[in-house]
Coordinates of C-alpha atoms in Angstrom, one line a residue:
Chain N
L1 CA -30.1 -28.3 -7.0
L2 CA -30.3 -26.1 -3.9
A3 CA -28.0 -28.5 -2.1
T4 CA -25.4 -28.4 -4.8
L5 CA -25.6 -24.6 -4.8
S6 CA -25.0 -24.2 -1.1
R7 CA -22.2 -26.7 -1.4
R8 CA -20.6 -24.7 -4.2
S9 CA -20.8 -21.5 -2.2
A10 CA -19.4 -23.2 0.8
S11 CA -16.5 -24.5 -1.2
L12 CA -15.8 -21.0 -2.6
M13 CA -15.6 -19.6 0.9
Q14 CA -13.4 -22.5 1.9
R15 CA -11.1 -21.8 -1.0
V16 CA -10.7 -18.2 0.1
Y17 CA -10.6 -18.5 3.8
E18 CA -9.2 -21.9 4.5
P19 CA -6.0 -22.3 2.4
S20 CA -4.7 -25.0 4.7
V21 CA -5.6 -28.0 2.6
K22 CA -4.2 -26.4 -0.5
L23 CA -1.1 -25.3 1.3
D24 CA -0.3 -28.8 2.3
S25 CA -0.5 -30.1 -1.2
V26 CA 1.6 -27.3 -2.5
V27 CA 4.2 -27.7 0.2
S28 CA 4.5 -31.4 -0.5
E29 CA 4.9 -30.7 -4.2
E30 CA 7.6 -28.2 -3.5
N31 CA 9.4 -30.8 -1.3
D32 CA 9.3 -33.2 -4.2
D33 CA 10.7 -30.5 -6.4
T34 CA 13.6 -29.8 -4.1
E35 CA 14.4 -33.5 -3.7
A36 CA 14.5 -33.9 -7.5
N37 CA 16.8 -30.9 -7.7
S38 CA 19.1 -32.1 -5.0
S39 CA 19.9 -35.2 -7.0
D40 CA 21.3 -33.0 -9.6
D41 CA 24.8 -31.6 -9.3
E42 CA 23.4 -28.1 -8.6
F43 CA 22.6 -28.4 -4.9
F44 CA 22.1 -24.8 -3.9
V45 CA 19.9 -22.9 -6.2
P46 CA 19.0 -19.3 -5.2
K47 CA 15.3 -18.8 -5.1
G48 CA 15.1 -16.2 -7.7
Q49 CA 17.0 -18.2 -10.3
K50 CA 15.1 -21.3 -9.6
K51 CA 11.9 -19.6 -10.4
Q52 CA 13.2 -18.3 -13.6
A53 CA 14.4 -21.7 -14.6
D54 CA 11.1 -23.4 -13.8
N55 CA 9.1 -20.6 -15.3
E56 CA 6.2 -21.7 -13.1
L57 CA 3.1 -19.8 -12.4
P58 CA 3.2 -17.8 -9.1
T59 CA 1.4 -19.9 -6.5
Y60 CA -1.0 -18.6 -3.8
D61 CA 1.4 -19.6 -1.1
D62 CA 4.6 -18.0 -2.2
I63 CA 5.3 -15.6 0.7
D64 CA 7.4 -13.3 -1.5
A65 CA 4.9 -13.2 -4.4
E66 CA 5.0 -10.1 -6.4
D67 CA 2.6 -7.4 -5.3
C68 CA 0.6 -6.7 -8.4
S69 CA -3.1 -6.0 -8.7
K70 CA -3.3 -6.4 -12.4
F71 CA -4.5 -9.8 -13.5
F72 CA -3.2 -11.4 -16.7
K73 CA -5.3 -13.8 -18.6
A74 CA -3.2 -16.7 -19.6
K75 CA -4.5 -16.6 -23.1
L76 CA -6.7 -14.2 -25.0
R77 CA -9.4 -15.6 -27.2
D78 CA -9.9 -14.5 -30.8
W79 CA -12.8 -12.1 -30.6
S80 CA -13.4 -12.0 -34.3
N81 CA -14.9 -15.4 -33.9
E82 CA -18.7 -15.3 -34.6
D83 CA -19.7 -17.7 -31.8
L84 CA -17.7 -15.8 -29.3
I85 CA -19.2 -12.5 -30.4
N86 CA -22.7 -13.9 -30.0
S87 CA -21.9 -15.2 -26.5
I88 CA -21.5 -11.7 -25.1
R89 CA -23.7 -9.9 -27.5
D90 CA -26.4 -9.3 -24.9
R91 CA -24.0 -7.7 -22.5
F92 CA -24.2 -4.6 -24.8
V93 CA -27.1 -2.2 -25.2
T94 CA -27.1 -3.1 -28.9
G95 CA -28.0 -6.7 -28.0
N96 CA -31.3 -8.5 -28.5
W97 CA -33.6 -7.7 -25.6
S98 CA -36.8 -9.3 -26.8
K99 CA -35.9 -12.6 -25.2
Chain D
M1 CA -4.7 4.2 20.6
G2 CA -4.2 0.6 20.0
R3 CA -0.5 0.7 20.0
D4 CA -0.2 -2.5 22.0
K5 CA -1.4 -4.6 19.1
T6 CA 1.2 -5.9 16.8
R7 CA 1.0 -8.5 14.1
R8 CA 3.8 -10.8 12.9
L9 CA 3.9 -11.5 9.2
S10 CA 6.4 -13.0 6.9
G11 CA 7.3 -12.5 3.3
S12 CA 7.1 -9.5 1.0
R13 CA 3.8 -10.3 -0.6
H14 CA 1.0 -7.8 -0.4
L15 CA 3.3 -5.4 1.3
R16 CA 1.1 -2.4 0.2
Q17 CA -2.1 -3.8 1.5
R18 CA -0.6 -4.9 4.7
L19 CA 0.9 -1.5 5.3
V20 CA -2.4 0.2 4.4
L21 CA -4.5 -2.0 6.6
A22 CA -2.1 -1.7 9.4
T23 CA -2.2 2.0 9.2
L24 CA -6.0 2.2 9.0
T25 CA -6.4 -0.1 12.0
S26 CA -3.4 1.4 14.0
T27 CA -1.9 -2.0 14.2
G28 CA 1.8 -2.4 14.3
V29 CA 3.3 -5.0 12.0
T30 CA 6.6 -6.9 12.0
I31 CA 7.3 -8.5 8.7
D32 CA 10.3 -10.9 8.6
D33 CA 11.8 -13.3 6.1
I34 CA 11.5 -10.7 3.3
R35 CA 13.0 -12.6 0.4
S36 CA 15.4 -14.2 2.8
G37 CA 16.1 -17.1 0.5
D38 CA 16.5 -15.0 -2.6
A39 CA 19.7 -14.2 -4.5
A40 CA 19.0 -10.6 -3.8
P41 CA 17.4 -10.6 -0.3
G42 CA 15.4 -7.8 1.3
L43 CA 13.2 -5.1 0.2
R44 CA 13.3 -3.9 -3.4
P45 CA 14.0 -0.3 -4.3
Y46 CA 10.3 0.4 -5.1
E47 CA 9.2 -1.0 -1.7
V48 CA 11.7 1.2 0.1
S49 CA 10.3 4.1 -2.0
L50 CA 6.9 3.2 -0.8
L51 CA 8.0 3.3 2.8
R52 CA 9.5 6.7 2.1
L53 CA 6.2 7.9 0.7
L54 CA 4.4 6.6 3.8
D55 CA 7.0 8.4 5.9
K56 CA 6.2 11.6 4.0
I57 CA 2.5 11.6 4.6
S58 CA 2.3 10.4 8.2
D59 CA 3.4 11.5 11.6
R60 CA 4.3 9.9 14.9
H61 CA 5.0 6.6 13.2
T62 CA 8.2 4.4 13.3
I63 CA 9.6 2.4 10.5
D64 CA 12.6 0.1 11.3
L65 CA 14.4 -1.9 8.7
N66 CA 17.3 -4.2 9.5
E67 CA 20.6 -4.1 7.6
T68 CA 19.8 -6.6 5.0
G69 CA 16.3 -5.3 4.5
T70 CA 14.7 -8.7 5.4
K71 CA 12.9 -7.5 8.5
L72 CA 10.6 -4.6 8.7
K73 CA 9.0 -3.1 11.8
Y74 CA 6.2 -0.6 11.3
M75 CA 4.2 1.2 13.9
P76 CA 1.6 3.4 12.3
G77 CA 1.0 6.9 13.4
V78 CA -1.4 9.5 12.1
I79 CA -1.8 10.2 8.4
Q80 CA -1.2 13.9 8.0
G81 CA -1.7 14.6 4.4
G82 CA -1.1 18.1 3.3
K83 CA -0.4 20.2 0.3
G84 CA 2.6 20.6 -1.9
L85 CA 4.1 17.1 -1.3
E86 CA 6.4 15.5 -3.8
H87 CA 7.7 12.0 -4.3
D88 CA 10.0 10.4 -6.7
C89 CA 8.6 6.9 -7.4
G90 CA 11.7 5.6 -9.1
V91 CA 11.8 3.6 -12.3
H92 CA 11.3 0.1 -10.9
R93 CA 7.5 0.2 -10.8
G94 CA 4.9 2.4 -12.3
I95 CA 3.2 5.3 -10.5
G96 CA 0.1 3.0 -10.3
Y97 CA 1.9 0.9 -7.7
F98 CA 2.0 3.9 -5.4
L99 CA -1.4 5.4 -6.3
E100 CA -3.3 2.3 -5.1
P101 CA -2.3 2.6 -1.4
L102 CA -2.1 6.3 -1.6
I103 CA -5.8 7.0 -2.3
L104 CA -6.9 4.7 0.5
L105 CA -4.6 6.4 3.0
G106 CA -5.6 9.8 1.6
L107 CA -9.2 9.2 2.5
F108 CA -8.3 8.7 6.1
A109 CA -5.9 11.6 6.4
K110 CA -6.0 14.6 8.7
A111 CA -5.9 17.1 5.8
P112 CA -6.6 16.6 2.0
I113 CA -3.5 15.3 0.2
S114 CA -2.1 16.9 -2.9
I115 CA 1.0 15.3 -4.1
R116 CA 3.2 15.4 -7.2
L117 CA 4.5 11.9 -8.2
K118 CA 7.4 11.4 -10.6
G119 CA 8.3 8.2 -12.4
I120 CA 6.8 5.8 -14.9
T121 CA 3.2 6.7 -15.8
N122 CA 2.4 3.6 -18.0
D123 CA 3.9 0.2 -17.7
T124 CA 2.8 -3.4 -18.0
K125 CA 2.7 -4.4 -14.3
D126 CA 0.6 -1.7 -12.7
P127 CA -2.6 0.1 -13.7
S128 CA -1.8 3.1 -15.8
V129 CA -2.5 6.6 -14.7
D130 CA -5.2 6.8 -17.4
T131 CA -7.0 3.8 -15.8
F132 CA -6.8 5.6 -12.5
R133 CA -8.2 8.8 -13.8
M134 CA -11.0 7.2 -15.8
T135 CA -12.0 4.3 -13.5
T136 CA -10.4 4.0 -10.1
L137 CA -11.3 7.5 -8.9
H138 CA -14.9 7.0 -10.1
M139 CA -15.2 3.8 -8.0
L140 CA -14.9 5.9 -4.8
K141 CA -18.2 7.7 -5.4
H142 CA -20.1 4.5 -4.8
F143 CA -18.7 4.6 -1.3
G144 CA -19.8 8.2 -0.6
V145 CA -16.6 10.0 -1.5
P146 CA -17.4 13.3 -3.4
L147 CA -15.7 13.4 -6.8
E148 CA -14.9 17.1 -6.4
G149 CA -11.8 16.8 -4.4
L150 CA -10.5 13.9 -6.4
E151 CA -8.1 14.8 -9.2
L152 CA -5.3 13.2 -11.2
K153 CA -3.6 15.4 -13.7
I154 CA -1.0 14.0 -16.0
D155 CA 1.6 16.7 -16.5
S156 CA 4.1 14.6 -18.4
R157 CA 4.3 10.9 -19.3
G158 CA 7.1 8.5 -18.8
S159 CA 7.5 5.0 -20.2
P160 CA 9.8 2.3 -18.9
P161 CA 12.7 2.0 -18.6
L162 CA 13.7 5.6 -17.8
G163 CA 10.4 7.1 -16.8
G164 CA 10.4 10.9 -16.5
G165 CA 6.6 11.2 -16.1
E166 CA 4.9 13.5 -13.6
V167 CA 1.4 13.4 -12.3
F168 CA -0.5 15.5 -9.7
L169 CA -2.9 13.8 -7.4
R170 CA -5.5 15.3 -5.1
V171 CA -7.4 13.1 -2.6
P172 CA -10.0 14.6 -0.2
N173 CA -10.2 13.3 3.3
I174 CA -13.6 11.9 4.5
N175 CA -15.5 13.3 7.4
S176 CA -15.8 10.1 9.5
T177 CA -16.6 7.0 7.6
L178 CA -17.4 5.7 4.1
T179 CA -20.9 4.7 3.3
A180 CA -21.9 1.1 2.6
A181 CA -22.6 0.2 -1.0
N182 CA -25.1 -2.0 -2.6
W183 CA -23.6 -2.3 -6.0
V184 CA -24.7 -5.4 -7.8
D185 CA -26.3 -4.2 -11.0
E186 CA -23.7 -4.2 -13.7
G187 CA -26.0 -3.1 -16.5
M188 CA -25.1 -3.3 -20.2
V189 CA -22.2 -1.7 -21.9
K190 CA -23.4 1.5 -23.6
R191 CA -20.2 3.0 -24.8
I192 CA -16.5 2.5 -24.9
R193 CA -14.0 5.2 -24.2
G194 CA -10.3 5.3 -24.0
V195 CA -7.1 7.1 -24.5
S196 CA -4.0 6.1 -26.4
F197 CA -0.7 7.6 -25.7
S198 CA 2.7 7.8 -27.3
T199 CA 5.9 9.1 -25.9
R200 CA 8.9 9.9 -28.1
V201 CA 7.6 8.0 -31.1
S202 CA 5.6 9.0 -34.1
P203 CA 2.0 10.2 -33.4
Q204 CA 1.0 7.9 -36.3
I205 CA 1.3 4.9 -34.0
E206 CA -1.7 6.0 -32.0
S207 CA -4.0 6.0 -35.0
R208 CA -2.8 2.5 -35.8
I209 CA -3.7 1.3 -32.3
I210 CA -7.1 2.9 -32.4
Y211 CA -7.9 1.6 -35.9
A212 CA -7.1 -2.0 -34.8
A213 CA -9.0 -1.7 -31.5
R214 CA -12.0 -0.2 -33.3
G215 CA -12.0 -3.0 -35.8
I216 CA -12.8 -5.4 -32.9
F217 CA -15.3 -3.2 -31.2
N218 CA -17.3 -2.4 -34.3
R219 CA -18.9 -5.8 -34.2
F220 CA -20.4 -4.9 -30.8
I221 CA -21.2 -1.3 -30.4
P222 CA -20.8 1.9 -32.5
D223 CA -20.2 4.3 -29.7
V224 CA -16.5 4.0 -29.4
H225 CA -14.3 7.0 -28.9
I226 CA -10.6 6.7 -28.1
F227 CA -8.7 9.9 -27.5
T228 CA -5.1 10.5 -28.5
D229 CA -2.4 11.9 -26.2
H230 CA 0.8 12.4 -28.1
R231 CA 3.7 13.6 -26.0
S232 CA 7.0 14.8 -27.4
G233 CA 9.8 16.8 -25.9
A234 CA 10.0 17.3 -22.2
S235 CA 6.4 16.1 -21.5
G236 CA 7.1 12.8 -23.2
G237 CA 9.5 11.6 -20.6
R238 CA 12.8 9.9 -21.3
S239 CA 11.9 6.6 -23.1
P240 CA 9.9 5.7 -26.2
G241 CA 6.7 3.8 -25.7
Y242 CA 3.1 3.6 -26.6
G243 CA -0.1 2.1 -25.3
V244 CA -3.8 2.4 -24.8
S245 CA -6.2 2.4 -21.9
L246 CA -9.8 1.4 -22.6
V247 CA -13.0 1.8 -20.5
A248 CA -16.4 0.2 -21.1
E249 CA -19.2 2.2 -19.5
T250 CA -22.4 0.5 -18.6
T251 CA -25.9 1.8 -18.3
T252 CA -25.7 1.6 -14.5
G253 CA -22.4 3.6 -14.4
C254 CA -20.0 0.7 -13.9
L255 CA -16.6 1.1 -15.5
L256 CA -14.6 -1.8 -16.7
S257 CA -11.1 -0.9 -17.7
V258 CA -8.0 -2.5 -19.2
D259 CA -4.7 -1.0 -20.3
A260 CA -1.8 -2.2 -22.3
T261 CA 1.6 -0.6 -22.9
V262 CA 4.5 -1.4 -25.1
S263 CA 8.0 -0.2 -24.3
Y264 CA 11.5 -1.5 -23.8
P265 CA 12.0 -3.7 -20.7
S266 CA 12.4 -2.0 -17.4
V267 CA 15.6 -1.9 -15.5
D268 CA 14.8 -5.0 -13.5
E269 CA 14.2 -7.2 -16.5
I270 CA 17.2 -6.4 -18.6
N271 CA 19.0 -9.7 -19.0
D272 CA 22.4 -10.6 -20.2
E273 CA 21.3 -10.6 -23.8
S274 CA 21.4 -6.9 -24.1
E275 CA 20.1 -6.6 -27.7
K276 CA 16.9 -4.6 -27.9
P277 CA 13.9 -6.9 -28.2
E278 CA 11.3 -6.6 -31.0
L279 CA 8.4 -4.6 -29.8
M280 CA 4.8 -5.5 -30.3
S281 CA 3.3 -3.7 -33.3
P282 CA 0.6 -1.0 -32.6
E283 CA -1.9 -3.1 -34.5
D284 CA -1.3 -6.1 -32.3
L285 CA -1.5 -3.9 -29.2
G286 CA -4.8 -2.5 -30.2
V287 CA -6.3 -6.0 -30.8
Q288 CA -4.8 -7.2 -27.6
A289 CA -6.3 -4.4 -25.5
A290 CA -9.6 -4.7 -27.2
S291 CA -9.7 -8.4 -26.6
M292 CA -8.8 -7.9 -22.9
L293 CA -11.6 -5.5 -22.5
L294 CA -14.1 -7.9 -24.1
E295 CA -12.9 -10.6 -21.7
E296 CA -13.7 -8.3 -18.8
V297 CA -17.1 -7.6 -20.3
A298 CA -17.7 -11.3 -20.8
Q299 CA -16.8 -12.0 -17.2
G300 CA -19.3 -9.6 -15.7
G301 CA -19.2 -7.9 -12.3
V302 CA -19.3 -4.3 -11.4
V303 CA -15.6 -3.8 -11.5
D304 CA -12.9 -5.3 -13.7
S305 CA -10.4 -7.8 -12.3
T306 CA -7.7 -5.2 -11.6
H307 CA -10.0 -3.3 -9.2
Q308 CA -11.3 -6.3 -7.1
G309 CA -8.8 -5.8 -4.3
L310 CA -9.6 -2.1 -3.9
L311 CA -13.4 -2.8 -4.0
F312 CA -13.2 -5.4 -1.2
I313 CA -11.1 -3.1 1.0
L314 CA -13.5 -0.3 0.5
C315 CA -16.4 -2.6 1.4
A316 CA -14.6 -3.8 4.5
L317 CA -13.8 -0.3 5.7
C318 CA -17.5 0.8 5.6
P319 CA -19.5 1.3 8.8
A320 CA -21.3 -1.6 10.4
D321 CA -23.8 -1.9 7.5
V322 CA -24.2 -4.5 4.8
S323 CA -22.3 -4.0 1.6
K324 CA -23.1 -6.1 -1.4
V325 CA -21.0 -6.2 -4.6
R326 CA -20.8 -8.4 -7.6
V327 CA -17.6 -9.4 -9.4
G328 CA -16.7 -11.8 -12.1
Q329 CA -14.2 -14.5 -11.4
L330 CA -12.1 -14.0 -8.3
T331 CA -8.5 -13.2 -9.1
P332 CA -5.6 -14.4 -7.0
H333 CA -5.0 -10.8 -5.9
G334 CA -8.7 -10.6 -4.9
I335 CA -8.5 -13.7 -2.8
E336 CA -5.3 -12.6 -1.1
T337 CA -7.1 -9.3 -0.4
L338 CA -10.0 -11.1 1.3
R339 CA -7.5 -13.0 3.5
N340 CA -5.7 -9.8 4.5
I341 CA -9.0 -8.1 5.3
R342 CA -9.9 -11.0 7.5
D343 CA -6.6 -10.8 9.3
F344 CA -6.5 -7.1 9.9
L345 CA -10.2 -6.0 10.0
N346 CA -11.7 -9.2 11.1
V347 CA -14.3 -9.0 8.4
M348 CA -15.4 -12.1 6.6
F349 CA -17.3 -11.9 3.3
V350 CA -20.2 -14.2 2.4
I351 CA -19.3 -15.4 -1.0
K352 CA -22.0 -16.8 -3.2
P353 CA -21.7 -17.9 -6.8
D354 CA -24.5 -16.8 -9.1
P355 CA -24.9 -19.6 -11.6
N356 CA -27.2 -17.7 -14.0
S357 CA -24.7 -15.1 -14.9
N358 CA -21.5 -16.9 -13.8
T359 CA -20.6 -14.1 -11.4
I360 CA -20.0 -14.0 -7.7
T361 CA -21.8 -11.9 -5.1
L362 CA -20.0 -10.9 -2.0
K363 CA -21.6 -9.5 1.1
C364 CA -20.0 -8.2 4.2
V365 CA -20.6 -6.1 7.3
G366 CA -18.1 -3.3 7.4
A367 CA -15.6 -2.9 10.2
G368 CA -16.6 0.7 10.7
V369 CA -13.2 2.3 10.3
K370 CA -13.3 6.0 11.2
N371 CA -11.1 8.8 10.2
I372 CA -9.5 9.3 13.6
A373 CA -6.8 11.6 12.2
R374 CA -9.4 14.2 11.4
K375 CA -11.3 13.8 14.6
S376 CA -8.4 14.6 16.8
S377 CA -7.7 17.9 15.1

């Protein structure tokens, strides 16, 4: 268990500080994209418009990504669901602390 | 002064953090390729406005921008601060966009800053001024900044797209350094507070938001109080809108915040189809904001996801002492912040996941950034 733990923390640090692996994969994906686009009749697509058309999520490696500290959850869960309520019940002072 | 150091960067992302970190470390930066492939290249109006703000509060600095605005050269000087400043933030981004870098710079200024900011007080992209007042300013006390000099007063509110809000901010300057924080105990949520606002619409809307939000919270905790702040006339700005900011307070004094705003789209987002879109109902907004807050609570950590970046920067600026903090999941913005901190301050965090609570603990040794502006006076 300890070994897996340390590996997990190492991978987390890698994810933050060594984006090179990820960058490569993203770049190659982007290349594929542009090749696919170039076969279409629209050859020159301004960056801004392309993004709107694709409606893709902002990637980590977009150098012109929007400067925004707010984080948007993709989807909010339904918090009137009983199971969900119980899952965070103990994060409140009203929770059950006998356990 | 380390004026010989310069850093080459490209792209417009994280402009605010880069400028702040460059200023605090007296490192010159050259940023090129700013949206160079874009249909509208160069800096956006709000980024230019940010540079003007930087220009207002500092001295002996140089800011060079090429004709198309795709290349920016910035040589930081001394942050002066001072009283009676004024800045028009424009209507492209909320005042929150400007407050984030401003409080960091204010701490390292020669004199305390008091500034009047005009623009949009609540919008969807940036933390609202209420969140700032209720949460962000309180974060600083964990790093040894006295709360007395910190103040954010909302004189009038402004919703997108036309704004018209006005806030007054006071930030004290610190003596030499921040103090390292050991801030890992998130505690349990003991109460929920908040404030709802409405500008140029019926005050009834606020009660509808609060009623809906309370309906969600009542399953968890009875101590819920959401204040109302109805603005009409001149103090309500120039556009209709409504929203709510919520804060969950824990037994250990951590504050988790969210905010949500509904208004007509801002000037940047108006498309060809110029018909006015249907706005989200106050009930839906209340439920949405409450759910967002519960997501933050479920995630754990001593700050909410919006404040991760600021938290990491504060840790990294501390003197050469270990700071330890706990957050929920790392956000993309938080990760980018960690990278920027490594690039400018040469501080690497030790990041460890905590499988019991599904949170992440981060440890770092601060870079020991001192308030040199004050020392030289």
